[in-house]
């Protein structure tokens, strides 16, 4: 399972094949993500998170800007570390909100 990103892009074809063979495929994803969007071909269960798409985009833009900016490695290292921490905090928050979503967890258990 991917929190977000390229693994989702590569697995979509496999999910479509499973569904065509009669399997029920349920995709659980946060409402705010990079690549995972609602699909009419799959059962999508989206859950809310305490940040916006703009928040996620801004954290990633800041990270990429820092990675490619001029300056010493040492100076950029701490900035990159802080930007990665912010992204990790969003990912952690997303996972925490999924596990706290009792209605969705109950659906998955059934």
PDB file of C-alpha atoms in Angstrom:
ATOM      1  CA  UNK A   1       0.000   0.000   0.000  1.00  0.00           C
ATOM      2  CA  UNK A   2       1.257   3.439  -0.827  1.00  0.00           C
ATOM      3  CA  UNK A   3       0.478   6.530   1.160  1.00  0.00           C
ATOM      4  CA  UNK A   4       0.660   8.401  -2.068  1.00  0.00           C
ATOM      5  CA  UNK A   5       2.619   8.572  -5.275  1.00  0.00           C
ATOM      6  CA  UNK A   6       3.936   6.506  -8.131  1.00  0.00           C
ATOM      7  CA  UNK A   7       3.092   3.028  -6.740  1.00  0.00           C
ATOM      8  CA  UNK A   8      -0.561   4.008  -7.217  1.00  0.00           C
ATOM      9  CA  UNK A   9       0.056   4.842 -10.861  1.00  0.00           C
ATOM     10  CA  UNK A  10       1.596   1.443 -11.549  1.00  0.00           C
ATOM     11  CA  UNK A  11      -1.014  -0.607  -9.661  1.00  0.00           C
ATOM     12  CA  UNK A  12      -4.119   0.856 -11.335  1.00  0.00           C
ATOM     13  CA  UNK A  13      -3.911  -1.515 -14.307  1.00  0.00           C
ATOM     14  CA  UNK A  14      -3.703  -4.531 -12.003  1.00  0.00           C
ATOM     15  CA  UNK A  15      -6.735  -3.341 -10.045  1.00  0.00           C
ATOM     16  CA  UNK A  16      -8.704  -2.967 -13.265  1.00  0.00           C
ATOM     17  CA  UNK A  17      -7.784  -6.539 -14.248  1.00  0.00           C
ATOM     18  CA  UNK A  18      -8.897  -7.883 -10.855  1.00  0.00           C
ATOM     19  CA  UNK A  19     -12.223  -6.112 -11.177  1.00  0.00           C
ATOM     20  CA  UNK A  20     -12.751  -7.454 -14.703  1.00  0.00           C
ATOM     21  CA  UNK A  21     -12.280 -10.971 -13.281  1.00  0.00           C
ATOM     22  CA  UNK A  22     -15.124 -10.364 -10.813  1.00  0.00           C
ATOM     23  CA  UNK A  23     -13.194  -9.325  -7.720  1.00  0.00           C
ATOM     24  CA  UNK A  24     -14.464  -6.468  -5.582  1.00  0.00           C
ATOM     25  CA  UNK A  25     -11.728  -3.850  -5.372  1.00  0.00           C
ATOM     26  CA  UNK A  26     -11.949  -1.156  -2.700  1.00  0.00           C
ATOM     27  CA  UNK A  27      -9.452   1.689  -2.779  1.00  0.00           C
ATOM     28  CA  UNK A  28      -9.045   3.628   0.466  1.00  0.00           C
ATOM     29  CA  UNK A  29      -7.444   7.046   0.043  1.00  0.00           C
ATOM     30  CA  UNK A  30      -7.310  10.450   1.694  1.00  0.00           C
ATOM     31  CA  UNK A  31      -9.383  13.209   0.086  1.00  0.00           C
ATOM     32  CA  UNK A  32      -6.129  15.155  -0.365  1.00  0.00           C
ATOM     33  CA  UNK A  33      -3.465  13.316  -2.353  1.00  0.00           C
ATOM     34  CA  UNK A  34      -1.029  13.656  -5.222  1.00  0.00           C
ATOM     35  CA  UNK A  35      -2.241  10.972  -7.606  1.00  0.00           C
ATOM     36  CA  UNK A  36      -5.124   9.032  -6.121  1.00  0.00           C
ATOM     37  CA  UNK A  37      -8.376  10.424  -7.450  1.00  0.00           C
ATOM     38  CA  UNK A  38     -11.923   9.010  -7.449  1.00  0.00           C
ATOM     39  CA  UNK A  39     -12.543   6.511 -10.222  1.00  0.00           C
ATOM     40  CA  UNK A  40     -15.798   5.308 -11.706  1.00  0.00           C
ATOM     41  CA  UNK A  41     -14.269   1.862 -12.302  1.00  0.00           C
ATOM     42  CA  UNK A  42     -13.370   1.188  -8.653  1.00  0.00           C
ATOM     43  CA  UNK A  43     -15.102   1.403  -5.303  1.00  0.00           C
ATOM     44  CA  UNK A  44     -13.421   4.428  -3.737  1.00  0.00           C
ATOM     45  CA  UNK A  45     -13.577   5.106  -0.018  1.00  0.00           C
ATOM     46  CA  UNK A  46     -12.180   8.545   0.674  1.00  0.00           C
ATOM     47  CA  UNK A  47     -11.540   9.888   4.156  1.00  0.00           C
ATOM     48  CA  UNK A  48     -10.995  13.439   5.322  1.00  0.00           C
ATOM     49  CA  UNK A  49      -7.673  14.808   6.547  1.00  0.00           C
ATOM     50  CA  UNK A  50      -6.882  18.004   8.463  1.00  0.00           C
ATOM     51  CA  UNK A  51      -4.962  19.653   5.630  1.00  0.00           C
ATOM     52  CA  UNK A  52      -5.791  20.979   2.184  1.00  0.00           C
ATOM     53  CA  UNK A  53      -4.508  20.175  -1.280  1.00  0.00           C
ATOM     54  CA  UNK A  54      -2.820  23.581  -1.184  1.00  0.00           C
ATOM     55  CA  UNK A  55      -1.006  22.624   2.046  1.00  0.00           C
ATOM     56  CA  UNK A  56       0.300  19.428   0.456  1.00  0.00           C
ATOM     57  CA  UNK A  57       1.294  21.200  -2.761  1.00  0.00           C
ATOM     58  CA  UNK A  58       3.117  23.938  -0.837  1.00  0.00           C
ATOM     59  CA  UNK A  59       5.121  21.441   1.215  1.00  0.00           C
ATOM     60  CA  UNK A  60       6.205  19.591  -1.932  1.00  0.00           C
ATOM     61  CA  UNK A  61       7.015  22.789  -3.845  1.00  0.00           C
ATOM     62  CA  UNK A  62       9.161  23.984  -0.940  1.00  0.00           C
ATOM     63  CA  UNK A  63      10.985  20.650  -0.847  1.00  0.00           C
ATOM     64  CA  UNK A  64      11.762  20.689  -4.572  1.00  0.00           C
ATOM     65  CA  UNK A  65      12.788  24.341  -4.461  1.00  0.00           C
ATOM     66  CA  UNK A  66      15.250  23.629  -1.641  1.00  0.00           C
ATOM     67  CA  UNK A  67      16.673  20.549  -3.370  1.00  0.00           C
ATOM     68  CA  UNK A  68      17.482  22.491  -6.521  1.00  0.00           C
ATOM     69  CA  UNK A  69      18.560  25.823  -5.020  1.00  0.00           C
ATOM     70  CA  UNK A  70      22.150  26.998  -5.060  1.00  0.00           C
ATOM     71  CA  UNK A  71      24.195  26.960  -1.909  1.00  0.00           C
ATOM     72  CA  UNK A  72      26.318  24.719   0.207  1.00  0.00           C
ATOM     73  CA  UNK A  73      25.338  21.134   0.838  1.00  0.00           C
ATOM     74  CA  UNK A  74      25.412  21.727   4.579  1.00  0.00           C
ATOM     75  CA  UNK A  75      23.093  24.728   4.342  1.00  0.00           C
ATOM     76  CA  UNK A  76      20.601  22.883   2.159  1.00  0.00           C
ATOM     77  CA  UNK A  77      20.788  19.653   4.162  1.00  0.00           C
ATOM     78  CA  UNK A  78      18.974  21.087   7.173  1.00  0.00           C
ATOM     79  CA  UNK A  79      16.378  22.810   4.976  1.00  0.00           C
ATOM     80  CA  UNK A  80      15.709  19.550   3.117  1.00  0.00           C
ATOM     81  CA  UNK A  81      15.478  17.680   6.425  1.00  0.00           C
ATOM     82  CA  UNK A  82      12.885  20.166   7.704  1.00  0.00           C
ATOM     83  CA  UNK A  83      10.872  20.013   4.447  1.00  0.00           C
ATOM     84  CA  UNK A  84      10.876  16.196   4.485  1.00  0.00           C
ATOM     85  CA  UNK A  85       9.735  16.307   8.108  1.00  0.00           C
ATOM     86  CA  UNK A  86       6.782  18.531   7.133  1.00  0.00           C
ATOM     87  CA  UNK A  87       5.816  16.091   4.379  1.00  0.00           C
ATOM     88  CA  UNK A  88       6.171  13.155   6.788  1.00  0.00           C
ATOM     89  CA  UNK A  89       3.963  14.965   9.301  1.00  0.00           C
ATOM     90  CA  UNK A  90       1.215  15.252   6.665  1.00  0.00           C
ATOM     91  CA  UNK A  91       1.557  11.553   5.774  1.00  0.00           C
ATOM     92  CA  UNK A  92       1.447  10.566   9.457  1.00  0.00           C
ATOM     93  CA  UNK A  93      -1.608  12.755  10.006  1.00  0.00           C
ATOM     94  CA  UNK A  94      -3.313  11.133   7.024  1.00  0.00           C
ATOM     95  CA  UNK A  95      -2.682   7.631   8.396  1.00  0.00           C
ATOM     96  CA  UNK A  96      -3.830   8.643  11.869  1.00  0.00           C
ATOM     97  CA  UNK A  97      -7.098  10.047  10.498  1.00  0.00           C
ATOM     98  CA  UNK A  98      -7.719   6.862   8.534  1.00  0.00           C
ATOM     99  CA  UNK A  99      -7.315   4.732  11.655  1.00  0.00           C
ATOM    100  CA  UNK A 100      -9.576   7.076  13.645  1.00  0.00           C
ATOM    101  CA  UNK A 101     -12.342   6.869  11.026  1.00  0.00           C
ATOM    102  CA  UNK A 102     -14.485   4.291  12.815  1.00  0.00           C
ATOM    103  CA  UNK A 103     -17.153   4.205  10.102  1.00  0.00           C
ATOM    104  CA  UNK A 104     -14.627   3.409   7.379  1.00  0.00           C
ATOM    105  CA  UNK A 105     -12.808   0.846   9.522  1.00  0.00           C
ATOM    106  CA  UNK A 106     -16.146  -0.836  10.263  1.00  0.00           C
ATOM    107  CA  UNK A 107     -16.928  -0.940   6.505  1.00  0.00           C
ATOM    108  CA  UNK A 108     -13.562  -2.562   5.793  1.00  0.00           C
ATOM    109  CA  UNK A 109     -14.038  -5.135   8.549  1.00  0.00           C
ATOM    110  CA  UNK A 110     -17.366  -6.188   7.030  1.00  0.00           C
TER     111      UNK A 110
END
